[in-house]
PDB file of C-alpha atoms in Angstrom:
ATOM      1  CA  UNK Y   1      90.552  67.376 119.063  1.00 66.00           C
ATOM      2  CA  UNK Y   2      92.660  65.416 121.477  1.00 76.00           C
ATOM      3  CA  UNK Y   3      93.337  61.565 120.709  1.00 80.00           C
ATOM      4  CA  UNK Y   4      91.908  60.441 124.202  1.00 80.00           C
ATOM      5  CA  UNK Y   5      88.327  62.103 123.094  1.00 82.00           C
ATOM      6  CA  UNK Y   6      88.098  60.231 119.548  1.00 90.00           C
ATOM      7  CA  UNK Y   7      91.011  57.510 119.420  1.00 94.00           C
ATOM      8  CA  UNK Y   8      88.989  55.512 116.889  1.00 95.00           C
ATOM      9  CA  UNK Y   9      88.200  58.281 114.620  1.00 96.00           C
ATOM     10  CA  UNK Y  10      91.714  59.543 114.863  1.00 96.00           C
ATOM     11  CA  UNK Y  11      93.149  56.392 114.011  1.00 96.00           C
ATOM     12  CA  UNK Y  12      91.130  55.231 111.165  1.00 97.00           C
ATOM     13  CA  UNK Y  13      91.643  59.061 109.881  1.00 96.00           C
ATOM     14  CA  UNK Y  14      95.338  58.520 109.968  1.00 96.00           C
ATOM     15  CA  UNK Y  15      96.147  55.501 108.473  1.00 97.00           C
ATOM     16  CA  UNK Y  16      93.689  56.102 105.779  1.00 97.00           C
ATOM     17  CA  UNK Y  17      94.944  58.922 104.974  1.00 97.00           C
ATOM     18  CA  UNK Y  18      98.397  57.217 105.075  1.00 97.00           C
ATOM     19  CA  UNK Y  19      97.789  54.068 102.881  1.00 97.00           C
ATOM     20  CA  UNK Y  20      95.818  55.679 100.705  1.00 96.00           C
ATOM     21  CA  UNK Y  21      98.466  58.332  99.828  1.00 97.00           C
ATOM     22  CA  UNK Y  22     101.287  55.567  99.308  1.00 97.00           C
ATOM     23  CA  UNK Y  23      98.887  54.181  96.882  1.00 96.00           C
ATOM     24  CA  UNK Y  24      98.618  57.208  95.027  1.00 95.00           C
ATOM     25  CA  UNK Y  25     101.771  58.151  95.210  1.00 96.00           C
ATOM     26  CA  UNK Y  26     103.630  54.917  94.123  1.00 96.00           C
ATOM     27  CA  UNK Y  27     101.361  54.852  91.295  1.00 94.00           C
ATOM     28  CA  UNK Y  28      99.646  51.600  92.287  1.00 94.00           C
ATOM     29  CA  UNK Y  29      95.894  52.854  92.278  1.00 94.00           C
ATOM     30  CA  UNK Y  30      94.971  50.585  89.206  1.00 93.00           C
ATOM     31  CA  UNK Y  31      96.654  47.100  90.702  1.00 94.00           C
ATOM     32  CA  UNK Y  32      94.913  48.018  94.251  1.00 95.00           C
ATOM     33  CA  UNK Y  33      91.726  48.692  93.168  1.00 94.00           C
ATOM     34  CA  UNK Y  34      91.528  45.193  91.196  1.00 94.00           C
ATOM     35  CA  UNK Y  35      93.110  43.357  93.814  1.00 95.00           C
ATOM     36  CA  UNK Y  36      91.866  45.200  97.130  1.00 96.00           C
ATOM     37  CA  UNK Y  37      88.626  46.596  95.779  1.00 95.00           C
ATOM     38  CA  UNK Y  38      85.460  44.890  96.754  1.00 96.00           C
ATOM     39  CA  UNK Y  39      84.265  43.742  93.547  1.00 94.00           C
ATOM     40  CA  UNK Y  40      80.882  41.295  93.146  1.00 93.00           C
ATOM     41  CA  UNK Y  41      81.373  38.948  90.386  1.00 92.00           C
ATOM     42  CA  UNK Y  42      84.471  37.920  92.675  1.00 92.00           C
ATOM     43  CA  UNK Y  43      81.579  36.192  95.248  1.00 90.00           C
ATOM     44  CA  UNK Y  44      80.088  34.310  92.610  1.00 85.00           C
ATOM     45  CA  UNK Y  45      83.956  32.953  91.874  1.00 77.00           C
ATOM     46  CA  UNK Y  46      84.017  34.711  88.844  1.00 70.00           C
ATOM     47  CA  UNK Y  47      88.135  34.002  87.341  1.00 77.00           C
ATOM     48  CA  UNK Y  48      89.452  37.609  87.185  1.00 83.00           C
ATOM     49  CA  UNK Y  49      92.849  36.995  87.796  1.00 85.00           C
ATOM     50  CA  UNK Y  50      95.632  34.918  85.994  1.00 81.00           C
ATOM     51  CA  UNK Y  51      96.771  32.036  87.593  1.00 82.00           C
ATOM     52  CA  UNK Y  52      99.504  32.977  90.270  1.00 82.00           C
ATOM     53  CA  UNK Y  53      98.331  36.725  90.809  1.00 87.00           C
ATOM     54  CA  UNK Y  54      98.038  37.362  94.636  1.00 90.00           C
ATOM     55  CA  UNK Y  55      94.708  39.254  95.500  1.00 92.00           C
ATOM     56  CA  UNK Y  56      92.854  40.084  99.242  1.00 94.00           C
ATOM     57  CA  UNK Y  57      90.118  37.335  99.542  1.00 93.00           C
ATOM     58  CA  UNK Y  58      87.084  38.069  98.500  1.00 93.00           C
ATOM     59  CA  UNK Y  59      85.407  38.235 102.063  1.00 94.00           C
ATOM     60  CA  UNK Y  60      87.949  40.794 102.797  1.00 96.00           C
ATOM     61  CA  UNK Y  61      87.481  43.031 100.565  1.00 96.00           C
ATOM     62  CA  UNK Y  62      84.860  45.090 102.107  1.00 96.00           C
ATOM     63  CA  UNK Y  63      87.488  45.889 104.562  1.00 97.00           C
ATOM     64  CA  UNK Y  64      90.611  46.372 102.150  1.00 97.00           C
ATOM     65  CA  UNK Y  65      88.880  48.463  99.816  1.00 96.00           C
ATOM     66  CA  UNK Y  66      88.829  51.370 102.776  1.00 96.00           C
ATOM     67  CA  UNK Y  67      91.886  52.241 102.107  1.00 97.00           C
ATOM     68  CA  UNK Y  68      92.048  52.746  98.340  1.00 95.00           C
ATOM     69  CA  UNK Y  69      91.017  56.008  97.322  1.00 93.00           C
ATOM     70  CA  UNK Y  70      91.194  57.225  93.437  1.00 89.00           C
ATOM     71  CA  UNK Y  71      92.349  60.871  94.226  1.00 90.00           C
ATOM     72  CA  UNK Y  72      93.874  63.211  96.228  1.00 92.00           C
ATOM     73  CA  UNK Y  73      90.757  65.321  96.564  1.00 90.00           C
ATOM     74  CA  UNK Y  74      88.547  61.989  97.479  1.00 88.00           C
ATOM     75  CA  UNK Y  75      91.259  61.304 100.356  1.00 93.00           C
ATOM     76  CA  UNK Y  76      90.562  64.789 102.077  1.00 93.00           C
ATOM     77  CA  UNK Y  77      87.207  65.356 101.830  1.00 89.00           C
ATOM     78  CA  UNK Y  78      86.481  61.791 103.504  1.00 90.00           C
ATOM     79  CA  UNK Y  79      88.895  61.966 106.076  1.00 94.00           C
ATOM     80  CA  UNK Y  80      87.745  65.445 106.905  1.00 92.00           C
ATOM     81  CA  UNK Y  81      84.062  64.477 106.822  1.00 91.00           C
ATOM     82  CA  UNK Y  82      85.221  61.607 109.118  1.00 94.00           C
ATOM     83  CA  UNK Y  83      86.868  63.886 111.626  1.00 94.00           C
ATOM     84  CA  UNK Y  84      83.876  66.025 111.477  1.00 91.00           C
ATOM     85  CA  UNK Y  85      81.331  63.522 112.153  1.00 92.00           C
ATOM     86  CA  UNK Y  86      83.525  60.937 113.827  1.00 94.00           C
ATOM     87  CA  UNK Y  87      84.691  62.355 116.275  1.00 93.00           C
ATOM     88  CA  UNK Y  88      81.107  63.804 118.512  1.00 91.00           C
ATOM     89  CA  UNK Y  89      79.891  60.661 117.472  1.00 93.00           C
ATOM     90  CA  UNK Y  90      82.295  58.670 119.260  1.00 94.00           C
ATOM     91  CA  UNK Y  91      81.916  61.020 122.092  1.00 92.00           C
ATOM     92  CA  UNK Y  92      78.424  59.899 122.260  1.00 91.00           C
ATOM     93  CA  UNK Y  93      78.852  55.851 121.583  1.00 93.00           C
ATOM     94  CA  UNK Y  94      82.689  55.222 122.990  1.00 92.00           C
ATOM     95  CA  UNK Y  95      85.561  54.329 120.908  1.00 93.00           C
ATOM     96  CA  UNK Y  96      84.446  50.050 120.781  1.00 93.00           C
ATOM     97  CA  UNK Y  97      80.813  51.078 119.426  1.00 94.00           C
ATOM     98  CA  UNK Y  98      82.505  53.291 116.888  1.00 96.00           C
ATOM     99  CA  UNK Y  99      84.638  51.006 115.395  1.00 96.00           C
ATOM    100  CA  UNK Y 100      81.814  48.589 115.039  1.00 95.00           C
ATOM    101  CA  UNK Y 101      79.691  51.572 113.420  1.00 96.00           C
ATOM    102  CA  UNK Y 102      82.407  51.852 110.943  1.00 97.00           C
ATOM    103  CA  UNK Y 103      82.842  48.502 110.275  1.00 96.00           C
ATOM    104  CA  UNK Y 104      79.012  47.763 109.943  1.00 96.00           C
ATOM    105  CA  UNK Y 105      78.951  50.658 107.777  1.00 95.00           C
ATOM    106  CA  UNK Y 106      81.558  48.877 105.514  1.00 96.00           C
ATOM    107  CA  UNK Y 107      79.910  45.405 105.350  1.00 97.00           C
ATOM    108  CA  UNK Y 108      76.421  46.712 104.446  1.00 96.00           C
ATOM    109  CA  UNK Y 109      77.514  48.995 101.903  1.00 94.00           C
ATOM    110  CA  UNK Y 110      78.904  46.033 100.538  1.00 95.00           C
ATOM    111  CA  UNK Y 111      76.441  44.213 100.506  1.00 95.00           C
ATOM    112  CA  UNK Y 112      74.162  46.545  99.033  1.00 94.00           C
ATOM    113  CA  UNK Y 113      76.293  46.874  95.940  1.00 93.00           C
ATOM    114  CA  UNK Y 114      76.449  43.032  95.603  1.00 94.00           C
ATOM    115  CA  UNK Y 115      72.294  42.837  95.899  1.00 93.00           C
ATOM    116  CA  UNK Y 116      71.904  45.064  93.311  1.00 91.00           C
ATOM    117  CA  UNK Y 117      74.650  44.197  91.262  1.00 90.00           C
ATOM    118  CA  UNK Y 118      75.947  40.435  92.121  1.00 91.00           C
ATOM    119  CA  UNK Y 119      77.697  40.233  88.697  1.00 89.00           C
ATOM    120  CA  UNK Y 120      79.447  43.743  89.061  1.00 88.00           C
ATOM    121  CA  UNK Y 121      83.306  43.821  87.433  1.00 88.00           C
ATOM    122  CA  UNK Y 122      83.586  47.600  88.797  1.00 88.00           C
ATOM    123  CA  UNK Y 123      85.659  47.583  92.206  1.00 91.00           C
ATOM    124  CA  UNK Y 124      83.782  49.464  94.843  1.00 91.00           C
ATOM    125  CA  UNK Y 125      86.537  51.751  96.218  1.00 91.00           C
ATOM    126  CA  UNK Y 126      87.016  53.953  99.324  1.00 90.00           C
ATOM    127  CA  UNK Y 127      85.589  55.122 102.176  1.00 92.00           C
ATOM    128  CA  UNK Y 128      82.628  56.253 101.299  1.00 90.00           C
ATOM    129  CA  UNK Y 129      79.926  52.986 103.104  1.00 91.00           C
ATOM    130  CA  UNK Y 130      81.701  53.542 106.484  1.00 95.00           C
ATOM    131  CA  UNK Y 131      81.864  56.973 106.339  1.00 93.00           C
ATOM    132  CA  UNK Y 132      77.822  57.224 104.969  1.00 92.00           C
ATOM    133  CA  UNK Y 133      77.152  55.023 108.336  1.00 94.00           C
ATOM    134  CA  UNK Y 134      79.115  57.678 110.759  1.00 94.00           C
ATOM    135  CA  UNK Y 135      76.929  60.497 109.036  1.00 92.00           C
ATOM    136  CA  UNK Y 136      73.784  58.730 109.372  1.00 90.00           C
ATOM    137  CA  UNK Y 137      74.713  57.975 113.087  1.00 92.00           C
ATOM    138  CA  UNK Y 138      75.569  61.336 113.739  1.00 90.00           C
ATOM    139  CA  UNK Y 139      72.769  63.177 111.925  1.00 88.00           C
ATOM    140  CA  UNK Y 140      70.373  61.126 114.129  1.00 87.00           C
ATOM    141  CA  UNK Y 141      72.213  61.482 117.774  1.00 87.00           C
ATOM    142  CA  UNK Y 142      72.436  65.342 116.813  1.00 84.00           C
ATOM    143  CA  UNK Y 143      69.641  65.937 114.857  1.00 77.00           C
ATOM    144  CA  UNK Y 144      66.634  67.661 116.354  1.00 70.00           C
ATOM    145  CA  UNK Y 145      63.062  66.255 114.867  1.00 66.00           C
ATOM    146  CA  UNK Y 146      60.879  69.493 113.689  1.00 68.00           C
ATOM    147  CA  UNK Y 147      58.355  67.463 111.922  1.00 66.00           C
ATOM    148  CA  UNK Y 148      55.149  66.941 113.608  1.00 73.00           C
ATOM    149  CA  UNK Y 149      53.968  63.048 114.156  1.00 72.00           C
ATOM    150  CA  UNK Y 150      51.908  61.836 111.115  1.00 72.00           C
ATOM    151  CA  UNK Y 151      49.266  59.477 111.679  1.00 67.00           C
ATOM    152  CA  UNK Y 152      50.877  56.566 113.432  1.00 69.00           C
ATOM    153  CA  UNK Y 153      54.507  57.571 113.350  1.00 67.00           C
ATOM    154  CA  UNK Y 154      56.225  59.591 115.385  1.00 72.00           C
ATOM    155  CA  UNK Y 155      58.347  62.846 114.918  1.00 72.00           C
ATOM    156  CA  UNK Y 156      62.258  60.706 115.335  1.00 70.00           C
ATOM    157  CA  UNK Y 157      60.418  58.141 112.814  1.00 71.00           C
ATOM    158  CA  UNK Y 158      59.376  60.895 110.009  1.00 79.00           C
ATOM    159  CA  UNK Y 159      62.714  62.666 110.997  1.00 77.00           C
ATOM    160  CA  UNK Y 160      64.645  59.499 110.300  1.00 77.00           C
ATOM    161  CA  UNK Y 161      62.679  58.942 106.694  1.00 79.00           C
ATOM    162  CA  UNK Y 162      63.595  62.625 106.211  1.00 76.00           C
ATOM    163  CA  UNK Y 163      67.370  62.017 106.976  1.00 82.00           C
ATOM    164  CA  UNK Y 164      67.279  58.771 104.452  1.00 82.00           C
ATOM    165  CA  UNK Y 165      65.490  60.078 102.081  1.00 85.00           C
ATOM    166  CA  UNK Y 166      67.896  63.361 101.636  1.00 84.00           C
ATOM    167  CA  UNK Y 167      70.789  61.405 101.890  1.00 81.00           C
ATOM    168  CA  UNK Y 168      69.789  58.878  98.991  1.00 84.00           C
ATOM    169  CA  UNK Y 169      68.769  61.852  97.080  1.00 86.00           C
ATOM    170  CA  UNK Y 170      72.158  63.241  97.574  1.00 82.00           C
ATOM    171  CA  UNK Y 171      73.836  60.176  96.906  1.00 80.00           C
ATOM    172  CA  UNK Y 172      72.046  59.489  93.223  1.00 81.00           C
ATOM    173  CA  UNK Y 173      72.604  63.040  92.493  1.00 81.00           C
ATOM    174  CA  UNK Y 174      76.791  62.487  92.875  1.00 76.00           C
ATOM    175  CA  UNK Y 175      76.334  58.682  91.014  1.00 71.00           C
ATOM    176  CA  UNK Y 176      75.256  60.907  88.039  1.00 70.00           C
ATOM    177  CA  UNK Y 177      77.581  63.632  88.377  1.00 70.00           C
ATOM    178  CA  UNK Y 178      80.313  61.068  87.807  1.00 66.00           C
ATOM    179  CA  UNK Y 179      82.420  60.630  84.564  1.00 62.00           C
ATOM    180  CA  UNK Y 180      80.737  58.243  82.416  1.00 58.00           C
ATOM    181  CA  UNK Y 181      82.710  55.106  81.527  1.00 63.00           C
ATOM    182  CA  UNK Y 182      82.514  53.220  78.527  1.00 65.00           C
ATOM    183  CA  UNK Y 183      80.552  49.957  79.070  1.00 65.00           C
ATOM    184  CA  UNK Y 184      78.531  51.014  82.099  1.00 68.00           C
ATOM    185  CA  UNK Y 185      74.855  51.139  82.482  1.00 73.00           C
ATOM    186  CA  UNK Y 186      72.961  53.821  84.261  1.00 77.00           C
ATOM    187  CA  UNK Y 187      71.935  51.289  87.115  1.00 73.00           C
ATOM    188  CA  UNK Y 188      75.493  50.463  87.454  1.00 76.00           C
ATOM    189  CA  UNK Y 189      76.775  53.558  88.093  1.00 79.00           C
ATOM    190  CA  UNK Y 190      73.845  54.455  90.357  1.00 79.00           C
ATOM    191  CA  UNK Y 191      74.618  51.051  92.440  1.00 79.00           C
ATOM    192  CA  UNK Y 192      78.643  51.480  92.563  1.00 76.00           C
ATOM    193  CA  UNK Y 193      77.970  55.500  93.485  1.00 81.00           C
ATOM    194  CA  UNK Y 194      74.381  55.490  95.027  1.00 85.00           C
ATOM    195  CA  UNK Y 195      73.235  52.059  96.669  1.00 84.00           C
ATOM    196  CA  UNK Y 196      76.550  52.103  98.308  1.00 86.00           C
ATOM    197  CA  UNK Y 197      76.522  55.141 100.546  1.00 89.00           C
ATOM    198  CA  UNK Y 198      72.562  54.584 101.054  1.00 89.00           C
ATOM    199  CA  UNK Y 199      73.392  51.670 102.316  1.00 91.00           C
ATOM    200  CA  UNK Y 200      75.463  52.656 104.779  1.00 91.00           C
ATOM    201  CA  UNK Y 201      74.009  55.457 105.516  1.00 91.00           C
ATOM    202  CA  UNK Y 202      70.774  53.667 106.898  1.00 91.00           C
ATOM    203  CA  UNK Y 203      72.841  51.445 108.957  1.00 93.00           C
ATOM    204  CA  UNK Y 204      74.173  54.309 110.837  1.00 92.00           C
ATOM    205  CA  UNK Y 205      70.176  55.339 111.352  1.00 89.00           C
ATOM    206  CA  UNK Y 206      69.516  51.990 112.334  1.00 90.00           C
ATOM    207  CA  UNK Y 207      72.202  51.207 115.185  1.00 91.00           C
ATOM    208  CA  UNK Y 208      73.050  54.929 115.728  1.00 86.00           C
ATOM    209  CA  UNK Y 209      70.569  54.721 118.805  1.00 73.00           C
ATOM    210  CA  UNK Y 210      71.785  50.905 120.100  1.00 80.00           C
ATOM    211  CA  UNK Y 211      75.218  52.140 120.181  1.00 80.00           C
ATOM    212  CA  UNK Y 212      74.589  54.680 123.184  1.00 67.00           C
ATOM    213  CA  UNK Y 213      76.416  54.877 126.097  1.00 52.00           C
ATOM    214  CA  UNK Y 214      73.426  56.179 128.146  1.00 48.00           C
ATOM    215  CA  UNK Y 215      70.242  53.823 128.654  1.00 39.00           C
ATOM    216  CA  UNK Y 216      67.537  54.308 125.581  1.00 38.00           C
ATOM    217  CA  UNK Y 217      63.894  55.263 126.575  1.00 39.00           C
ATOM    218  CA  UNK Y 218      61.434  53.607 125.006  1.00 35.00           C
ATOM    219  CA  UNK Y 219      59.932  56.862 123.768  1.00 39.00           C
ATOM    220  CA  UNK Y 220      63.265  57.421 121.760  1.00 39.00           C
ATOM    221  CA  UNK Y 221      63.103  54.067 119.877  1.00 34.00           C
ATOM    222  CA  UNK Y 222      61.961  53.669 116.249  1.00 40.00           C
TER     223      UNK Y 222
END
């Protein structure tokens, strides 16, 4: 993998990696995931703070909270399903689209935790919305449909319900695999682990095919 190929995916790879380590290793996971995370009740100016405590804005969040990653083990297995994916999909798109890709993946997965959960205290932490929205893009440019057209959709349409509907399935199935804490709901867990990553996930399906360099056919459209 050269850095001319996939300088977006290489980057974001590295300094991920990077922060996220010094995080872990200076101890400072707790304070970073309150003040960086991307946490709901803070966009319905909910006071979580005492008075004085510096903290990312709220708007940033979605964007801060990339870089905060609770473990060692989370750190490489998203940055190496990032490289993975990242990098032919950036082949395909160009290093610009990417980072809006990413970044769209970020802000929806956001958002889809604050829909379901607007009153949420649990930060939403990592990678894991941007990173659901480079899979979802990639499955789809690399993909091959090899289910038949049913009734009025096509074969890319049922392939793309296919593609969402593993990957939520996937996604609920990890939620629940989690270590229960004490004060949290099913549906919360299942919105900080599952809506998430769904979310993101479909907006990778969604602009996967807008992002193209070469010129769409109207065949290949959803």
């Amino acid at each position: 993998m050269r850095f001319r190929d996939s300088p977006a995916t290489i980057t974001i790879a590295a300094v991920t990696a990077l922060v996220s380590a010094l995080i872990l290793i200076t101890r400072y996971f707790p304070e970073a995931a309150m003040l960086g995370g991307f946490i709901p009740a803070r966009l319905q100016e909910a006071e979580l703070f005492a008075p004085g405590t510096w903290a990312v804005p709220a708007l940033l969040t979605p964007f801060s909270t990339l870089f905060i990653h609770g473990s060692a083990l989370q750190i490489f297995f998203n940055v190496l399903m990032l490289i993975l994916t990242g990098q032919k999909t950036e082949q395909v798109i160009g290093w610009p689209q990417f980072l809006l890709l990413y970044i769209l993946g970020a802000v929806v997965s956001a958002a889809t935790y604050f829909l379901v959960t607007p009153d949420a205290l649990w930060p939403l932490i990592g990678m894991n919305g941007a990173l659901s929205a480079v899979i979802g893009a990639y499955a789809l440019l690399y993909g091959t449909p090899r289910n038949p057209p049913i009734g009025p959709f096509s074969a890319r349409t049922i392939y793309v319900m296919w593609l969402a509907a593993a990957w939520a399935a996937i996604s609920i199935v990890t939620a629940l695999l989690q270590p229960a804490s004490p004060g949290r709901s099913i549906w919360e867990v299942l919105a900080w682990g599952a809506a998430a990553p769904i979310g993101g996930f479909l907006a990778g399906l969604a602009a996967a095919r807008r992002l193209r360099h070469e010129p769409v056919r109207p065949a290949d459209l959803l």
